[in-house]
PDB file of C-alpha atoms in Angstrom:
ATOM      1  CA  UNK M 415      32.967  18.505 -70.143  1.00  0.00           C
ATOM      2  CA  UNK M 416      34.293  21.937 -71.195  1.00  0.00           C
ATOM      3  CA  UNK M 417      36.116  22.415 -74.482  1.00  0.00           C
ATOM      4  CA  UNK M 418      39.706  22.435 -73.262  1.00  0.00           C
ATOM      5  CA  UNK M 419      42.338  24.151 -75.316  1.00  0.00           C
ATOM      6  CA  UNK M 420      45.417  22.084 -76.175  1.00  0.00           C
ATOM      7  CA  UNK M 421      48.670  23.691 -75.070  1.00  0.00           C
ATOM      8  CA  UNK M 422      52.062  23.098 -76.631  1.00  0.00           C
ATOM      9  CA  UNK M 423      55.140  24.050 -74.635  1.00  0.00           C
ATOM     10  CA  UNK M 424      58.346  24.430 -76.648  1.00  0.00           C
ATOM     11  CA  UNK M 425      61.349  24.679 -74.341  1.00  0.00           C
ATOM     12  CA  UNK M 426      64.612  22.767 -73.941  1.00  0.00           C
ATOM     13  CA  UNK M 427      65.088  23.341 -70.193  1.00  0.00           C
ATOM     14  CA  UNK M 428      64.096  20.131 -68.315  1.00  0.00           C
ATOM     15  CA  UNK M 429      63.895  21.962 -64.988  1.00  0.00           C
ATOM     16  CA  UNK M 430      61.486  24.507 -66.430  1.00  0.00           C
ATOM     17  CA  UNK M 431      59.420  21.739 -68.031  1.00  0.00           C
ATOM     18  CA  UNK M 432      59.171  19.869 -64.779  1.00  0.00           C
ATOM     19  CA  UNK M 433      58.293  23.121 -62.945  1.00  0.00           C
ATOM     20  CA  UNK M 434      55.503  23.766 -65.485  1.00  0.00           C
ATOM     21  CA  UNK M 435      54.166  20.209 -65.052  1.00  0.00           C
ATOM     22  CA  UNK M 436      54.131  20.709 -61.289  1.00  0.00           C
ATOM     23  CA  UNK M 437      52.443  24.129 -61.605  1.00  0.00           C
ATOM     24  CA  UNK M 438      49.787  22.806 -64.030  1.00  0.00           C
ATOM     25  CA  UNK M 439      48.995  20.031 -61.517  1.00  0.00           C
ATOM     26  CA  UNK M 440      48.868  22.382 -58.528  1.00  0.00           C
ATOM     27  CA  UNK M 441      46.763  24.886 -60.517  1.00  0.00           C
ATOM     28  CA  UNK M 442      44.483  22.029 -61.540  1.00  0.00           C
ATOM     29  CA  UNK M 443      44.956  22.721 -65.214  1.00  0.00           C
ATOM     30  CA  UNK M 444      43.164  19.878 -67.005  1.00  0.00           C
ATOM     31  CA  UNK M 445      44.055  20.987 -70.556  1.00  0.00           C
ATOM     32  CA  UNK M 446      45.978  18.590 -72.738  1.00  0.00           C
ATOM     33  CA  UNK M 447      49.636  19.651 -72.854  1.00  0.00           C
ATOM     34  CA  UNK M 448      52.209  18.697 -75.518  1.00  0.00           C
ATOM     35  CA  UNK M 449      55.931  19.219 -74.898  1.00  0.00           C
ATOM     36  CA  UNK M 450      58.641  19.840 -77.525  1.00  0.00           C
ATOM     37  CA  UNK M 451      62.342  20.479 -77.002  1.00  0.00           C
ATOM     38  CA  UNK M 452      62.868  22.899 -79.915  1.00  0.00           C
ATOM     39  CA  UNK M 453      61.229  24.803 -82.713  1.00  0.00           C
ATOM     40  CA  UNK M 454      61.994  22.135 -85.293  1.00  0.00           C
ATOM     41  CA  UNK M 455      60.143  19.424 -83.369  1.00  0.00           C
ATOM     42  CA  UNK M 456      56.967  21.479 -83.041  1.00  0.00           C
ATOM     43  CA  UNK M 457      57.193  22.781 -86.656  1.00  0.00           C
ATOM     44  CA  UNK M 458      57.478  19.177 -87.924  1.00  0.00           C
ATOM     45  CA  UNK M 459      54.429  18.238 -85.761  1.00  0.00           C
ATOM     46  CA  UNK M 460      52.398  21.163 -87.056  1.00  0.00           C
ATOM     47  CA  UNK M 461      53.237  20.335 -90.693  1.00  0.00           C
ATOM     48  CA  UNK M 462      51.847  16.777 -90.480  1.00  0.00           C
ATOM     49  CA  UNK M 463      48.829  17.166 -88.227  1.00  0.00           C
ATOM     50  CA  UNK M 464      45.253  18.138 -89.127  1.00  0.00           C
ATOM     51  CA  UNK M 465      43.608  21.116 -87.493  1.00  0.00           C
ATOM     52  CA  UNK M 466      41.886  19.269 -84.596  1.00  0.00           C
ATOM     53  CA  UNK M 467      45.266  17.771 -83.492  1.00  0.00           C
ATOM     54  CA  UNK M 468      47.072  21.114 -83.595  1.00  0.00           C
ATOM     55  CA  UNK M 469      47.634  23.077 -80.419  1.00  0.00           C
ATOM     56  CA  UNK M 470      45.428  26.016 -79.652  1.00  0.00           C
ATOM     57  CA  UNK M 471      48.090  27.756 -77.603  1.00  0.00           C
ATOM     58  CA  UNK M 472      51.850  27.637 -78.193  1.00  0.00           C
ATOM     59  CA  UNK M 473      54.179  28.738 -75.389  1.00  0.00           C
ATOM     60  CA  UNK M 474      57.459  29.256 -77.300  1.00  0.00           C
ATOM     61  CA  UNK M 475      60.889  29.805 -75.765  1.00  0.00           C
ATOM     62  CA  UNK M 476      63.278  31.941 -77.744  1.00  0.00           C
ATOM     63  CA  UNK M 477      66.645  30.401 -76.832  1.00  0.00           C
ATOM     64  CA  UNK M 478      66.806  26.694 -77.812  1.00  0.00           C
ATOM     65  CA  UNK M 479      69.200  24.477 -79.753  1.00  0.00           C
ATOM     66  CA  UNK M 480      68.403  23.091 -83.243  1.00  0.00           C
ATOM     67  CA  UNK M 481      65.808  25.789 -84.005  1.00  0.00           C
ATOM     68  CA  UNK M 482      65.275  28.750 -81.734  1.00  0.00           C
ATOM     69  CA  UNK M 483      61.957  30.676 -81.318  1.00  0.00           C
ATOM     70  CA  UNK M 484      62.737  33.317 -83.959  1.00  0.00           C
ATOM     71  CA  UNK M 485      63.721  30.671 -86.526  1.00  0.00           C
ATOM     72  CA  UNK M 486      60.512  28.865 -85.753  1.00  0.00           C
ATOM     73  CA  UNK M 487      58.502  32.007 -86.339  1.00  0.00           C
ATOM     74  CA  UNK M 488      60.203  32.568 -89.734  1.00  0.00           C
ATOM     75  CA  UNK M 489      59.325  28.998 -90.786  1.00  0.00           C
ATOM     76  CA  UNK M 490      55.845  29.141 -89.326  1.00  0.00           C
ATOM     77  CA  UNK M 491      54.731  32.337 -91.096  1.00  0.00           C
ATOM     78  CA  UNK M 492      54.457  30.792 -94.639  1.00  0.00           C
ATOM     79  CA  UNK M 493      52.365  27.843 -93.450  1.00  0.00           C
ATOM     80  CA  UNK M 494      50.166  29.647 -90.874  1.00  0.00           C
ATOM     81  CA  UNK M 495      47.388  30.463 -93.377  1.00  0.00           C
ATOM     82  CA  UNK M 496      47.263  26.821 -94.557  1.00  0.00           C
ATOM     83  CA  UNK M 497      46.581  25.323 -91.154  1.00  0.00           C
ATOM     84  CA  UNK M 498      42.795  25.924 -90.972  1.00  0.00           C
ATOM     85  CA  UNK M 499      43.378  26.720 -87.281  1.00  0.00           C
ATOM     86  CA  UNK M 500      44.496  29.850 -85.479  1.00  0.00           C
ATOM     87  CA  UNK M 501      47.292  29.003 -83.075  1.00  0.00           C
ATOM     88  CA  UNK M 502      47.835  31.609 -80.357  1.00  0.00           C
ATOM     89  CA  UNK M 503      51.589  31.951 -79.932  1.00  0.00           C
ATOM     90  CA  UNK M 504      53.116  33.405 -76.821  1.00  0.00           C
ATOM     91  CA  UNK M 505      56.843  33.909 -76.467  1.00  0.00           C
ATOM     92  CA  UNK M 506      57.765  32.809 -72.997  1.00  0.00           C
ATOM     93  CA  UNK M 507      61.378  33.755 -72.352  1.00  0.00           C
ATOM     94  CA  UNK M 508      63.861  34.873 -69.796  1.00  0.00           C
ATOM     95  CA  UNK M 509      65.033  37.543 -72.293  1.00  0.00           C
ATOM     96  CA  UNK M 510      64.447  41.094 -71.176  1.00  0.00           C
ATOM     97  CA  UNK M 511      66.045  42.595 -74.294  1.00  0.00           C
ATOM     98  CA  UNK M 512      63.958  45.404 -75.658  1.00  0.00           C
ATOM     99  CA  UNK M 513      64.722  44.340 -79.213  1.00  0.00           C
ATOM    100  CA  UNK M 514      62.991  40.948 -78.561  1.00  0.00           C
ATOM    101  CA  UNK M 515      59.997  42.802 -77.252  1.00  0.00           C
ATOM    102  CA  UNK M 516      59.904  45.119 -80.282  1.00  0.00           C
ATOM    103  CA  UNK M 517      60.343  42.212 -82.688  1.00  0.00           C
ATOM    104  CA  UNK M 518      57.541  40.307 -81.028  1.00  0.00           C
ATOM    105  CA  UNK M 519      55.192  43.322 -81.286  1.00  0.00           C
ATOM    106  CA  UNK M 520      55.806  43.533 -85.012  1.00  0.00           C
ATOM    107  CA  UNK M 521      55.097  39.889 -85.710  1.00  0.00           C
ATOM    108  CA  UNK M 522      51.348  39.343 -86.447  1.00  0.00           C
ATOM    109  CA  UNK M 523      51.520  35.686 -85.348  1.00  0.00           C
ATOM    110  CA  UNK M 524      52.720  36.468 -81.831  1.00  0.00           C
ATOM    111  CA  UNK M 525      50.075  37.363 -79.290  1.00  0.00           C
ATOM    112  CA  UNK M 526      52.486  38.500 -76.594  1.00  0.00           C
ATOM    113  CA  UNK M 527      55.984  38.206 -75.118  1.00  0.00           C
ATOM    114  CA  UNK M 528      55.900  36.961 -71.504  1.00  0.00           C
ATOM    115  CA  UNK M 529      58.984  37.080 -69.296  1.00  0.00           C
ATOM    116  CA  UNK M 530      59.549  33.853 -67.307  1.00  0.00           C
ATOM    117  CA  UNK M 531      58.343  32.674 -64.929  1.00  0.00           C
ATOM    118  CA  UNK M 532      54.751  32.630 -66.099  1.00  0.00           C
ATOM    119  CA  UNK M 533      52.358  33.478 -63.266  1.00  0.00           C
ATOM    120  CA  UNK M 534      49.110  31.661 -62.611  1.00  0.00           C
ATOM    121  CA  UNK M 535      47.009  34.784 -63.207  1.00  0.00           C
ATOM    122  CA  UNK M 536      48.656  35.339 -66.643  1.00  0.00           C
ATOM    123  CA  UNK M 537      48.329  31.661 -67.554  1.00  0.00           C
ATOM    124  CA  UNK M 538      44.635  31.703 -66.697  1.00  0.00           C
ATOM    125  CA  UNK M 539      44.262  34.804 -68.904  1.00  0.00           C
ATOM    126  CA  UNK M 540      45.915  32.978 -71.779  1.00  0.00           C
ATOM    127  CA  UNK M 541      43.568  30.022 -71.376  1.00  0.00           C
ATOM    128  CA  UNK M 542      40.522  32.304 -71.195  1.00  0.00           C
ATOM    129  CA  UNK M 543      41.585  34.318 -74.260  1.00  0.00           C
TER     130      UNK M 543
END
């Protein structure tokens, strides 16, 4: 069995979450997927888990209640080096603001900003990378 990367999806939109679940099924994505409704939930999860239980890939929405994507990134930065695991973070957002794109490019913990919806080709690139 191949070594499957664990994916964490952080998004508060139930329609988007269901669409992703449907897409993962139709694309035959077998990777384990964790779902969180906001940045605080996933940050709390990351703080208490050991490296093997942490996600390999984090698909992070920007606009969420409780803790948005940017607030998550600010809180993640100080603990990132203590995790003993490199988490590949992708901002997946409907935002097309250039300032979000520039801010993402400057953040060393963010691999890429992807505008929703995520396409199968892009998702397979993320899994391969």
